[in-house]
Coordinates of C-alpha atoms and ligand atoms in Angstrom, one line a residue:
Chain A
M6 CA 4.2 38.0 -5.8
P7 CA 4.2 34.2 -6.2
T8 CA 2.4 32.2 -3.5
T9 CA 4.6 30.3 -1.1
H10 CA 3.5 26.7 -0.5
V11 CA 5.1 24.8 2.3
I12 CA 4.7 21.1 2.5
I13 CA 5.8 19.2 5.6
G14 CA 6.8 15.7 4.7
S15 CA 8.4 14.2 1.6
G16 CA 6.3 11.0 1.5
I17 CA 4.0 10.2 -1.3
A18 CA 1.2 12.6 -0.1
G19 CA 3.7 15.5 0.0
L20 CA 5.2 14.6 -3.4
C21 CA 1.8 14.3 -5.1
A22 CA 0.7 17.6 -3.6
A23 CA 3.8 19.3 -4.9
E24 CA 3.2 17.9 -8.4
S25 CA -0.4 18.9 -8.4
T26 CA 0.3 22.4 -7.1
R27 CA 3.0 22.8 -9.7
Q28 CA 0.7 21.8 -12.5
I29 CA -1.8 24.5 -11.6
D30 CA 0.7 27.2 -10.6
P31 CA 4.0 27.2 -12.5
Q32 CA 5.1 30.4 -10.6
A33 CA 4.4 29.1 -7.0
V34 CA 7.3 28.8 -4.6
I35 CA 7.1 25.3 -3.2
R36 CA 9.2 24.5 -0.1
M37 CA 9.2 20.9 1.1
V38 CA 10.4 20.5 4.7
S39 CA 11.4 17.0 5.7
E40 CA 13.5 15.2 8.2
E41 CA 14.2 12.5 5.6
P42 CA 17.0 13.7 3.3
H43 CA 16.5 10.9 0.8
E44 CA 15.3 11.0 -2.8
F45 CA 11.6 10.3 -3.2
Y46 CA 11.2 6.6 -2.6
S47 CA 8.5 3.9 -2.3
R48 CA 7.7 3.1 1.3
P49 CA 5.9 -0.1 0.5
G50 CA 9.0 -1.1 -1.6
L51 CA 11.0 -1.2 1.6
A52 CA 9.6 -4.7 2.3
Y53 CA 11.3 -6.0 -0.9
F54 CA 14.5 -4.1 -0.2
L55 CA 14.5 -5.7 3.3
R56 CA 14.0 -9.1 1.7
N57 CA 16.9 -8.5 -0.6
D58 CA 14.8 -8.7 -3.8
F59 CA 16.5 -5.7 -5.2
P60 CA 19.1 -3.0 -4.3
E61 CA 18.3 0.2 -2.5
S62 CA 18.7 2.3 -5.6
Q63 CA 15.6 0.6 -7.0
L64 CA 13.4 2.3 -4.4
T65 CA 13.7 5.7 -6.0
I66 CA 10.4 6.7 -7.7
R67 CA 11.3 9.8 -9.7
T68 CA 14.1 10.5 -12.2
P69 CA 16.4 13.4 -11.5
E70 CA 14.8 15.1 -14.5
D71 CA 11.3 14.7 -13.0
V72 CA 12.5 16.2 -9.7
A73 CA 14.3 19.1 -11.4
A74 CA 11.1 19.9 -13.4
L75 CA 9.2 20.2 -10.2
N76 CA 11.4 23.1 -9.1
L77 CA 11.1 22.4 -5.4
Q78 CA 13.1 23.9 -2.6
R79 CA 13.9 21.1 -0.2
V80 CA 14.5 22.0 3.4
H81 CA 16.1 19.3 5.5
G82 CA 15.0 19.5 9.1
Q83 CA 12.3 18.7 11.6
A84 CA 9.3 21.0 11.9
D85 CA 8.9 21.6 15.6
K86 CA 6.2 24.3 15.8
L87 CA 3.4 25.7 13.8
A88 CA 2.4 29.3 14.4
C89 CA -0.9 29.8 12.5
D90 CA -1.2 33.5 13.4
T91 CA 2.1 34.5 11.8
H92 CA 1.8 31.8 9.1
E93 CA 5.2 30.3 10.0
I94 CA 6.7 27.0 11.0
V95 CA 9.7 26.8 13.2
L96 CA 12.2 24.1 12.7
K97 CA 13.9 22.3 15.6
D98 CA 17.2 24.1 14.8
G99 CA 15.4 27.5 15.0
R100 CA 15.0 28.2 11.3
R101 CA 11.7 29.7 10.4
V102 CA 9.7 29.0 7.2
R103 CA 6.9 31.3 6.2
Y104 CA 3.9 30.0 4.3
D105 CA 0.9 31.3 2.4
R106 CA -0.5 27.8 2.2
L107 CA 0.7 24.9 4.4
L108 CA 0.3 21.2 3.9
L109 CA 0.8 18.8 6.8
A110 CA 1.8 15.5 5.1
T111 CA 3.6 14.1 8.1
G112 CA 2.5 10.5 7.8
A113 CA 2.3 8.0 10.6
L114 CA 4.9 6.4 12.9
A115 CA 5.0 2.9 14.4
V116 CA 3.8 2.7 18.0
P117 CA 6.9 2.3 20.2
P118 CA 7.3 -1.0 22.1
P119 CA 5.2 -0.8 25.2
F120 CA 7.3 -3.2 27.3
P121 CA 10.4 -2.6 29.4
G122 CA 13.6 -2.7 27.5
G123 CA 12.0 -1.2 24.4
N124 CA 14.8 1.3 24.0
L125 CA 17.7 -1.2 23.8
A126 CA 19.8 -1.2 20.7
G127 CA 18.5 -4.1 18.6
V128 CA 14.8 -3.3 19.2
V129 CA 13.5 -2.0 15.9
T130 CA 10.4 -0.7 14.1
L131 CA 10.0 -0.1 10.4
D132 CA 8.8 3.3 9.2
G133 CA 11.3 4.4 6.6
L134 CA 14.5 3.9 4.7
D135 CA 16.8 4.7 7.7
D136 CA 15.0 2.0 9.8
C137 CA 15.3 -0.4 6.9
R138 CA 19.1 0.2 6.5
K139 CA 19.6 -0.2 10.2
I140 CA 17.7 -3.5 10.3
I141 CA 19.6 -4.8 7.3
A142 CA 22.9 -4.0 9.1
M143 CA 21.8 -5.9 12.1
A144 CA 20.3 -8.9 10.3
W145 CA 23.2 -11.4 10.6
S146 CA 22.5 -14.7 9.0
G147 CA 22.2 -17.6 11.3
Y148 CA 21.3 -15.5 14.4
P149 CA 17.9 -15.5 16.1
A150 CA 15.3 -12.7 15.7
V151 CA 11.9 -12.2 17.3
V152 CA 9.1 -10.4 15.6
V153 CA 6.0 -9.1 17.4
G154 CA 2.8 -7.8 16.0
G155 CA 0.0 -8.3 13.5
G156 CA -0.9 -6.8 10.1
I157 CA 1.2 -6.5 7.0
T158 CA 4.3 -4.8 8.4
A159 CA 4.9 -7.6 11.0
L160 CA 4.8 -10.2 8.3
E161 CA 7.1 -8.2 6.1
L162 CA 9.6 -7.9 8.9
A163 CA 9.4 -11.6 9.7
E164 CA 9.8 -12.6 6.0
G165 CA 12.5 -10.0 5.4
L166 CA 14.6 -11.2 8.4
N167 CA 14.0 -14.8 7.4
A168 CA 15.1 -14.1 3.8
R169 CA 18.3 -12.6 5.2
G170 CA 19.0 -15.9 7.0
M171 CA 17.9 -15.0 10.5
K172 CA 16.2 -17.6 12.6
V173 CA 12.8 -15.9 13.1
E174 CA 10.5 -16.5 16.0
Y175 CA 7.1 -14.8 15.4
F176 CA 5.0 -14.1 18.4
L177 CA 1.3 -13.7 18.2
R178 CA -0.8 -12.7 21.2
S179 CA -3.9 -14.4 20.0
T180 CA -4.4 -17.8 18.4
R181 CA -4.2 -16.6 14.8
Y182 CA -2.8 -14.0 12.4
W183 CA -4.6 -10.7 11.6
A184 CA -7.9 -11.9 13.1
D185 CA -9.9 -8.8 12.5
V186 CA -9.4 -8.9 8.8
L187 CA -8.8 -12.5 7.9
D188 CA -11.2 -15.3 8.8
E189 CA -9.9 -18.5 10.5
T190 CA -9.1 -20.4 7.3
E191 CA -7.3 -17.4 5.7
S192 CA -5.2 -16.9 8.9
K193 CA -4.4 -20.6 8.9
I194 CA -3.3 -20.6 5.2
V195 CA -1.0 -17.7 5.9
M196 CA 0.4 -19.2 9.1
D197 CA 1.1 -22.6 7.4
R198 CA 2.9 -20.9 4.6
L199 CA 5.1 -18.8 7.0
R200 CA 6.0 -22.1 8.9
H201 CA 6.8 -23.6 5.6
E202 CA 9.2 -20.7 4.8
G203 CA 11.0 -21.6 8.0
I204 CA 9.5 -19.1 10.5
T205 CA 8.5 -20.4 13.9
I206 CA 5.2 -19.1 15.1
H207 CA 4.3 -18.9 18.8
T208 CA 0.6 -18.2 19.3
E209 CA -0.7 -16.8 22.6
T210 CA 2.7 -15.5 23.4
Q211 CA 3.5 -12.0 24.6
V212 CA 6.7 -10.2 25.4
K213 CA 7.1 -9.3 29.1
Q214 CA 10.4 -7.5 28.6
A215 CA 13.3 -7.1 26.3
I216 CA 16.6 -8.0 28.1
G217 CA 20.0 -6.6 27.3
S218 CA 23.4 -5.8 28.6
D219 CA 25.3 -2.6 28.0
G220 CA 22.3 -1.1 26.3
R221 CA 22.2 -3.9 23.7
L222 CA 19.5 -6.4 23.3
T223 CA 20.3 -10.0 24.1
G224 CA 16.9 -11.6 24.3
V225 CA 13.3 -11.4 25.3
E226 CA 11.3 -12.8 28.2
T227 CA 7.7 -13.8 27.5
Q228 CA 4.7 -13.3 29.9
A229 CA 4.8 -17.1 30.5
G230 CA 8.4 -16.7 31.7
K231 CA 10.2 -18.3 28.7
H232 CA 13.4 -16.8 27.5
F233 CA 14.4 -16.4 23.9
P234 CA 17.8 -15.1 23.0
C235 CA 17.8 -12.8 20.0
E236 CA 19.9 -10.2 18.2
V237 CA 16.9 -8.3 16.7
L238 CA 13.5 -7.7 18.2
A239 CA 11.2 -6.2 15.5
V240 CA 7.9 -4.6 16.8
A241 CA 5.0 -3.8 14.5
I242 CA 1.9 -3.4 16.7
G243 CA 0.3 -0.6 14.8
V244 CA 0.9 3.0 13.7
R245 CA -0.2 6.4 14.9
P246 CA -0.7 9.5 12.7
R247 CA 1.8 12.2 13.4
I248 CA -0.4 14.9 14.8
E249 CA 1.9 16.7 17.3
L250 CA 2.4 19.8 15.2
A251 CA -1.3 20.2 14.6
K252 CA -2.2 19.5 18.1
Q253 CA 0.3 21.9 19.7
A254 CA -1.0 24.6 17.3
G255 CA -4.5 24.1 18.5
L256 CA -5.9 22.5 15.3
L257 CA -8.8 20.2 15.6
V258 CA -7.5 16.6 15.9
G259 CA -8.9 13.2 16.7
K260 CA -6.8 10.1 16.0
G261 CA -5.5 12.0 13.0
I262 CA -5.6 15.7 11.9
A263 CA -9.3 16.5 11.3
V264 CA -10.0 17.8 7.7
D265 CA -13.1 18.8 5.8
Q266 CA -14.0 17.5 2.4
Y267 CA -11.5 19.9 0.8
L268 CA -8.8 18.5 3.1
Q269 CA -8.5 21.7 4.9
T270 CA -7.8 21.6 8.7
S271 CA -9.6 23.8 11.2
A272 CA -6.9 26.5 10.7
P273 CA -7.0 28.9 7.7
D274 CA -4.6 28.0 4.9
V275 CA -3.5 24.8 6.5
F276 CA -4.3 21.5 4.8
A277 CA -3.5 17.9 5.7
A278 CA -3.3 14.7 3.5
G279 CA -2.2 11.1 3.7
D280 CA -1.6 8.9 6.7
C281 CA -1.8 11.9 9.1
A282 CA -5.2 13.1 8.0
E283 CA -8.6 11.9 9.5
V284 CA -11.3 12.2 6.9
F285 CA -15.1 12.1 7.6
D286 CA -16.5 8.8 6.2
P287 CA -20.1 9.4 5.0
V288 CA -20.7 5.6 5.1
S289 CA -20.0 5.0 8.7
G290 CA -20.8 8.6 9.7
K291 CA -17.5 8.7 11.6
P292 CA -14.0 10.1 11.0
T293 CA -11.8 7.3 9.6
L294 CA -8.1 6.7 9.1
D295 CA -6.8 5.0 6.0
V296 CA -3.1 4.1 6.3
L297 CA -2.9 3.3 2.6
W298 CA -0.6 4.3 -0.2
P299 CA -3.3 4.9 -2.8
T300 CA -5.3 7.1 -0.4
A301 CA -2.2 9.2 0.3
I302 CA -1.8 9.7 -3.5
V303 CA -5.3 10.8 -4.0
Q304 CA -5.4 13.1 -1.0
G305 CA -2.0 14.6 -1.8
R306 CA -3.2 15.5 -5.3
I307 CA -6.4 17.0 -4.1
A308 CA -4.8 19.0 -1.3
G309 CA -2.1 20.3 -3.7
A310 CA -4.8 21.4 -6.1
N311 CA -6.9 23.1 -3.5
M312 CA -3.8 24.9 -2.1
A313 CA -3.4 26.3 -5.5
G314 CA -6.9 27.6 -5.5
A315 CA -9.0 24.8 -6.8
A316 CA -12.0 23.6 -4.8
R317 CA -11.9 19.8 -5.3
P318 CA -13.8 17.8 -2.8
Y319 CA -12.2 14.5 -1.6
V320 CA -14.7 11.7 -1.8
K321 CA -13.6 8.8 0.4
G322 CA -13.7 5.7 -1.9
V323 CA -14.1 2.1 -1.0
P324 CA -10.7 1.2 0.6
Y325 CA -8.9 -1.6 -1.1
N326 CA -5.4 -3.1 -1.0
V327 CA -3.7 -5.8 -2.9
T328 CA -0.9 -7.2 -0.9
M329 CA 1.4 -10.2 -0.5
L330 CA 1.0 -12.3 2.6
A331 CA 3.5 -15.1 2.9
G332 CA 4.0 -15.1 -0.8
L333 CA 0.2 -15.2 -1.6
K334 CA -1.5 -12.4 -3.3
V335 CA -4.4 -11.1 -1.3
S336 CA -6.9 -8.4 -2.3
I337 CA -8.9 -6.8 0.4
I338 CA -11.8 -4.7 -0.9
G339 CA -14.4 -2.8 1.2
A340 CA -15.6 -4.2 4.5
V341 CA -14.3 -7.7 5.2
S342 CA -13.9 -8.2 8.9
G343 CA -12.4 -11.5 10.0
G344 CA -14.8 -11.8 12.8
A345 CA -12.5 -11.5 15.8
A346 CA -10.7 -8.8 17.6
N347 CA -7.0 -8.3 16.9
E348 CA -5.0 -8.5 20.1
D349 CA -1.7 -8.1 18.3
L350 CA -2.4 -4.5 17.5
V351 CA -2.9 -1.4 19.7
A352 CA -3.5 0.8 16.7
I353 CA -4.4 0.7 13.0
T354 CA -1.7 -1.0 10.9
R355 CA 0.0 0.1 7.7
G356 CA -1.7 -0.9 4.5
E357 CA -5.0 -1.0 6.4
S358 CA -8.3 1.0 6.6
E359 CA -10.5 1.1 9.6
A360 CA -13.4 0.6 7.3
W361 CA -12.4 -3.0 6.8
R362 CA -13.2 -4.1 10.3
V363 CA -16.9 -3.4 10.5
V364 CA -19.0 -6.1 9.0
P365 CA -19.4 -9.4 10.9
K366 CA -21.0 -11.9 8.5
S367 CA -19.5 -13.2 5.3
W368 CA -19.7 -16.1 2.9
V369 CA -17.0 -18.1 1.2
V370 CA -18.1 -18.5 -2.3
G371 CA -15.1 -20.2 -3.9
A372 CA -12.4 -22.2 -2.2
D373 CA -11.2 -24.5 -4.9
D374 CA -8.1 -25.7 -3.2
D375 CA -5.7 -25.0 -0.4
V376 CA -4.8 -21.4 -1.2
N377 CA -7.3 -19.9 -3.6
R378 CA -10.3 -18.4 -2.0
V379 CA -12.9 -15.8 -2.6
R380 CA -14.8 -14.5 0.5
L381 CA -17.7 -12.1 0.0
V382 CA -19.4 -9.9 2.5
V383 CA -23.0 -9.6 1.1
G384 CA -25.1 -6.7 2.1
D385 CA -28.8 -6.2 1.5
C386 CA -28.5 -5.5 -2.2
T387 CA -24.8 -5.0 -2.8
I388 CA -21.6 -6.7 -2.2
A389 CA -20.1 -4.8 0.7
G390 CA -16.6 -6.3 0.7
A391 CA -14.5 -9.2 -0.5
L392 CA -11.2 -10.9 0.2
V393 CA -9.6 -12.7 -2.7
M394 CA -6.7 -14.9 -1.8
G395 CA -4.3 -16.6 -4.2
D396 CA -5.6 -16.6 -7.7
Q397 CA -6.5 -12.9 -8.4
T398 CA -8.9 -13.4 -11.4
W399 CA -11.7 -12.2 -9.2
S400 CA -10.0 -9.2 -7.8
R401 CA -10.8 -6.7 -10.6
P402 CA -14.4 -7.7 -11.2
L403 CA -15.1 -7.6 -7.5
Q404 CA -13.4 -4.2 -7.1
Q405 CA -15.7 -2.9 -9.8
L406 CA -18.9 -4.4 -8.4
I407 CA -18.1 -3.2 -4.8
I408 CA -16.8 0.2 -5.7
G409 CA -19.7 0.7 -8.2
K410 CA -22.2 -0.5 -5.5
V411 CA -23.8 -2.7 -8.1
D412 CA -27.3 -4.1 -7.2
I413 CA -26.8 -7.8 -6.9
T414 CA -30.3 -8.6 -5.6
P415 CA -31.1 -11.1 -8.4
I416 CA -28.1 -13.3 -7.4
R417 CA -28.1 -12.6 -3.7
P418 CA -29.6 -16.0 -2.7
A419 CA -27.1 -17.8 -4.9
L420 CA -24.2 -15.9 -3.3
I421 CA -25.4 -16.6 0.2
A422 CA -25.8 -20.3 -0.6
G423 CA -22.0 -20.1 -1.2
G424 CA -19.9 -22.8 -2.9
A425 CA -18.8 -23.1 -6.5
E426 CA -22.3 -22.4 -7.8
A427 CA -22.2 -18.9 -6.3
L428 CA -19.1 -18.1 -8.3
T429 CA -20.7 -19.4 -11.5
Q430 CA -23.7 -17.1 -10.9
L431 CA -21.5 -14.2 -10.1
A432 CA -19.4 -14.7 -13.2
K433 CA -22.6 -14.8 -15.4
F434 CA -23.9 -11.7 -13.6
Y435 CA -20.6 -9.8 -14.0
R436 CA -20.3 -10.5 -17.7
E437 CA -23.8 -9.2 -18.3
W438 CA -23.1 -6.1 -16.1
E439 CA -19.9 -5.5 -17.9
K440 CA -21.7 -5.5 -21.2
R441 CA -24.2 -3.0 -20.0
V442 CA -21.6 -0.5 -18.8
Chain B
M3 CA 2.0 9.6 -34.8
V4 CA 3.3 6.1 -35.4
L5 CA 3.4 3.9 -32.3
P6 CA 5.9 1.2 -32.1
L7 CA 4.3 -2.3 -32.3
P8 CA 4.8 -4.9 -29.6
N9 CA 7.3 -7.4 -30.7
I10 CA 5.5 -10.7 -30.9
C11 CA 6.9 -13.2 -33.3
S12 CA 4.6 -16.1 -32.6
T13 CA 1.5 -16.7 -30.5
D14 CA 3.6 -19.0 -28.4
S15 CA 5.0 -16.0 -26.6
V16 CA 1.5 -15.0 -25.5
P17 CA 1.1 -16.0 -21.9
D18 CA -1.7 -18.2 -20.6
T19 CA -3.4 -15.3 -18.8
F20 CA -4.2 -13.9 -22.2
A21 CA -7.3 -15.8 -23.2
L22 CA -6.6 -16.5 -26.8
E23 CA -9.1 -19.4 -26.8
D24 CA -11.9 -16.9 -26.6
A25 CA -11.1 -15.5 -30.0
P26 CA -13.2 -16.9 -32.9
L27 CA -10.7 -18.2 -35.3
A28 CA -8.8 -16.2 -37.8
S29 CA -10.6 -13.2 -39.1
K30 CA -7.9 -10.9 -40.6
H31 CA -7.9 -8.4 -37.7
E32 CA -7.7 -11.0 -35.1
T33 CA -4.8 -12.7 -36.6
L34 CA -3.1 -9.4 -36.3
S35 CA -4.2 -8.8 -32.7
L36 CA -1.5 -8.7 -30.1
A37 CA -1.0 -8.5 -26.4
Q38 CA 0.3 -5.6 -24.4
V39 CA 0.9 -5.1 -20.7
V40 CA -1.7 -2.8 -19.1
P41 CA -1.5 -1.5 -15.5
E42 CA -4.2 -0.8 -13.0
A43 CA -2.6 2.3 -11.7
G44 CA -4.7 2.5 -8.5
N45 CA -3.2 -0.6 -7.0
C46 CA 0.4 0.3 -7.8
V47 CA 2.7 1.0 -4.8
Q48 CA 5.7 2.0 -7.1
C49 CA 7.8 -0.6 -5.5
G50 CA 9.9 -1.1 -8.6
M51 CA 9.8 -4.9 -8.7
C52 CA 8.5 -4.8 -12.3
S53 CA 11.2 -2.5 -13.7
Y54 CA 13.9 -4.4 -11.8
N55 CA 12.9 -7.7 -13.4
C56 CA 12.3 -6.6 -16.9
P57 CA 14.9 -8.2 -19.1
M58 CA 14.7 -5.3 -21.5
E59 CA 15.2 -2.7 -18.8
I60 CA 11.9 -1.0 -19.6
D61 CA 10.8 1.3 -16.8
V62 CA 7.5 -0.5 -16.3
R63 CA 7.0 1.4 -13.0
A64 CA 6.8 4.7 -14.8
F65 CA 4.1 3.4 -17.1
A66 CA 2.2 2.0 -14.1
W67 CA 2.4 5.5 -12.5
R68 CA 0.8 7.1 -15.5
G69 CA -1.7 4.2 -15.9
K70 CA -0.5 3.8 -19.5
P71 CA -0.1 0.5 -21.4
I72 CA 3.5 -0.5 -21.9
R73 CA 4.0 0.5 -25.5
D74 CA 7.7 0.0 -26.0
S75 CA 9.0 -1.7 -29.1
H76 CA 11.5 -3.6 -26.9
C77 CA 8.8 -5.3 -24.9
L78 CA 9.0 -9.1 -25.4
T79 CA 5.6 -9.7 -23.7
C80 CA 7.6 -12.2 -21.6
A81 CA 5.3 -11.6 -18.6
E82 CA 8.1 -11.3 -16.2
C83 CA 6.8 -7.9 -14.9
V84 CA 3.2 -9.3 -14.8
N85 CA 4.2 -12.3 -12.7
R86 CA 6.6 -10.4 -10.4
C87 CA 4.3 -7.6 -9.4
P88 CA 3.4 -8.2 -5.8
R89 CA 0.2 -6.1 -6.2
G90 CA -1.4 -7.7 -9.2
V91 CA -1.2 -4.4 -11.0
L92 CA -0.2 -5.6 -14.4
R93 CA -2.1 -7.8 -16.9
F94 CA -2.1 -8.6 -20.5
E95 CA -4.8 -7.1 -22.7
R96 CA -5.4 -7.8 -26.3
V97 CA -4.8 -5.0 -28.7
S98 CA -5.9 -5.0 -32.2
L99 CA -3.5 -3.6 -34.7
L100 CA -6.4 -1.5 -36.0
T101 CA -6.6 0.4 -32.7
L102 CA -2.9 1.1 -32.7
K103 CA -3.3 4.1 -34.9
Ligands
FAD510 C1 7.2 -1.3 5.2 C2 5.9 -0.6 4.7 C3 5.0 -1.3 3.9 C4 3.9 -0.7 3.4 N1 3.0 -1.4 2.6 C5 1.9 -0.9 2.1 C6 1.1 -1.6 1.2 O1 1.3 -2.7 0.9 N2 -0.1 -1.0 0.8 C7 -0.4 0.3 1.2 O2 -1.4 0.8 0.7 N3 0.4 1.0 2.1 C8 1.5 0.4 2.5 N4 2.3 1.1 3.4 C9 1.8 2.4 3.9 C10 2.1 3.5 2.9 O3 3.5 3.5 2.7 C11 1.6 4.8 3.5 O4 0.2 4.8 3.6 C12 2.1 6.0 2.7 O5 3.4 6.0 2.5 C13 1.7 7.3 3.4 O6 2.2 8.4 2.8 P1 2.3 9.8 3.5 O7 2.9 10.7 2.5 O8 1.0 10.2 4.1 O9 3.3 9.6 4.8 P2 4.8 9.2 4.8 O10 5.2 8.5 3.6 O11 4.9 8.5 6.1 O12 5.6 10.6 4.8 C14 5.7 11.4 5.9 C15 6.9 12.2 5.8 O13 6.9 13.3 6.7 C16 8.1 13.4 7.4 N5 7.8 14.2 8.6 C17 6.8 13.9 9.5 N6 6.8 14.8 10.5 C18 7.7 15.7 10.2 C19 8.2 16.9 10.8 N7 7.7 17.4 11.9 N8 9.2 17.6 10.2 C20 9.7 17.2 9.1 N9 9.4 16.1 8.4 C21 8.4 15.3 9.0 C22 8.5 12.0 7.6 O14 9.9 11.9 7.9 C23 8.2 11.4 6.2 O15 9.2 11.6 5.3 C24 3.5 0.6 3.9 C25 4.4 1.3 4.7 C26 5.6 0.7 5.2 C27 6.5 1.5 6.1
SF4_511 S1 5.8 -4.2 -9.4 FE1 3.6 -3.7 -9.5 S2 3.2 -2.4 -7.6 FE2 5.5 -2.5 -8.0 S3 5.9 -0.7 -9.3 FE3 5.5 -2.4 -10.7 S4 3.4 -2.3 -11.2 FE4 3.7 -1.0 -9.3
SF4_512 S1 6.5 -8.2 -20.6 FE1 8.7 -8.6 -20.3 S2 9.7 -7.3 -21.7 FE2 7.6 -6.5 -21.6 S3 7.7 -4.9 -20.0 FE3 7.2 -6.8 -19.0 S4 9.1 -7.7 -18.2 FE4 9.6 -6.1 -19.8

């Protein structure tokens, strides 16, 4: 009898798991349960669809031939209950799906608006394609929109609505953007560019309530009592892993679903991967969340293999992300903390790792003009993290030095002294290191 | 196996990011060396911006997923994909004709 693998979630972790299981076990029955009926698509790509950079069809990441070759049975529906003892999941509509091995790849969802009026039509969050379609349908050119939150998704919403011609008012609770990851100058660079794009930023501004009539949003009132009329209120104050199924079934959970190094949960034959999983981080000694696309890929592949009988350990790597902030490329590698708390978020944001927020002291080693910057977080004998903004020449070398935990003791004083000389020394050091490896 | 060669007619089409100046002048191999687009798969979010903007309709995203250099005889090395990628995944790398066996 072939083994029945059930995967809950059709995101990138679920897809990679299916591909990896299929590679090992051509006979396996693979059922994928998902509430999203869509073809496999790129979630990060939604930002560019929202911005009208390309049509929706461009989001699809697998050809029909690739999908057919996977030989998946897709089940459209929401998993409502997990019964570990009978190895079954129960869907909301009552259908039951039996499993030999189960993968929870349920991802994360935006934290709902915490203020009154959060359920009015016109108040939106961005988690998936359906949200994106809805937002685009509401984004009428020339009309006002308010965006609330920090991190990458908030910016993508602000820039997307702006690109669609809406008059965007962006509210920040604190005095600057993404204060726990970016330093003051980096925040300022991003904020200046957003203003230049035509977005109005209101610092130290909080929503008191969303106001509407007949269930439809008409505006927001701030804590300071100011009123802003708006058609759309987009909220991106963080995400939470979807752990309800696991929790209700009595699995061990923290902020995410707790897994061991083989990505197995506390229940036999049940695995978890991607945004919903909470993996032990040997560096900090704590369980950590990574809400990152590359992490979801790696975890999906490993979980899929292990479900098919392999015993591959997951080793948490150095988290990194290259992203666009206000049209500027920014690489965030390892620990980079911006030195302040982020009041705009109540939870971790998308495209972020908790590991980024830990180290307090850093040195700017190259800031040759308004937008191009390299900031290093220098540890005792290694570079612990880096933020490369603008020109990305340094992104790859720094990724290698940081991920490889390369001993930089000989140039440490030069790095800490900062300035252009630090980069010259680093370049020399890197070239020699590269030759050796 | 015969791999198709990237289609470069003159060094003018080699973008700036490709540091030709580093090459010592004109040994026979180096005159024949070419550029190809190479992905850093780990940074790719499969957004599709590269494929969408490729004038030759090459599915750059599929190469990026596999971490494979774009070896397509239609590639103009125009750098459109390299410049449009929001994640800095793509770059040019020199290939010597001798390694294209
Ligand atoms: C707009 C946006 C921009 C992003 N940008 C970046 C970026 O630049 N860089 C980066 O690294 N990351 C980014 N991310 C985050 C990245 O997309 C995620 O880390 C990644 O998609 C996680 O994959 P996953 O498979 O774990 O979860 P998901 O992709 O969230 O998939 C989970 C799936 O499970 C389904 N599901 C959940 N519960 C159930 C249930 N009970 N029954 C049935 N189905 C269920 C969901 O509907 C969903 O289809 C971005 C995300 C968004 C939304
Ligand atoms: S544009 Fe860049 S990130 Fe997007 S699919 Fe292409 S290579 Fe990947
Ligand atoms: S270099 Fe130009 S032709 Fe070649 S793959 Fe990229 S966009 Fe297409």
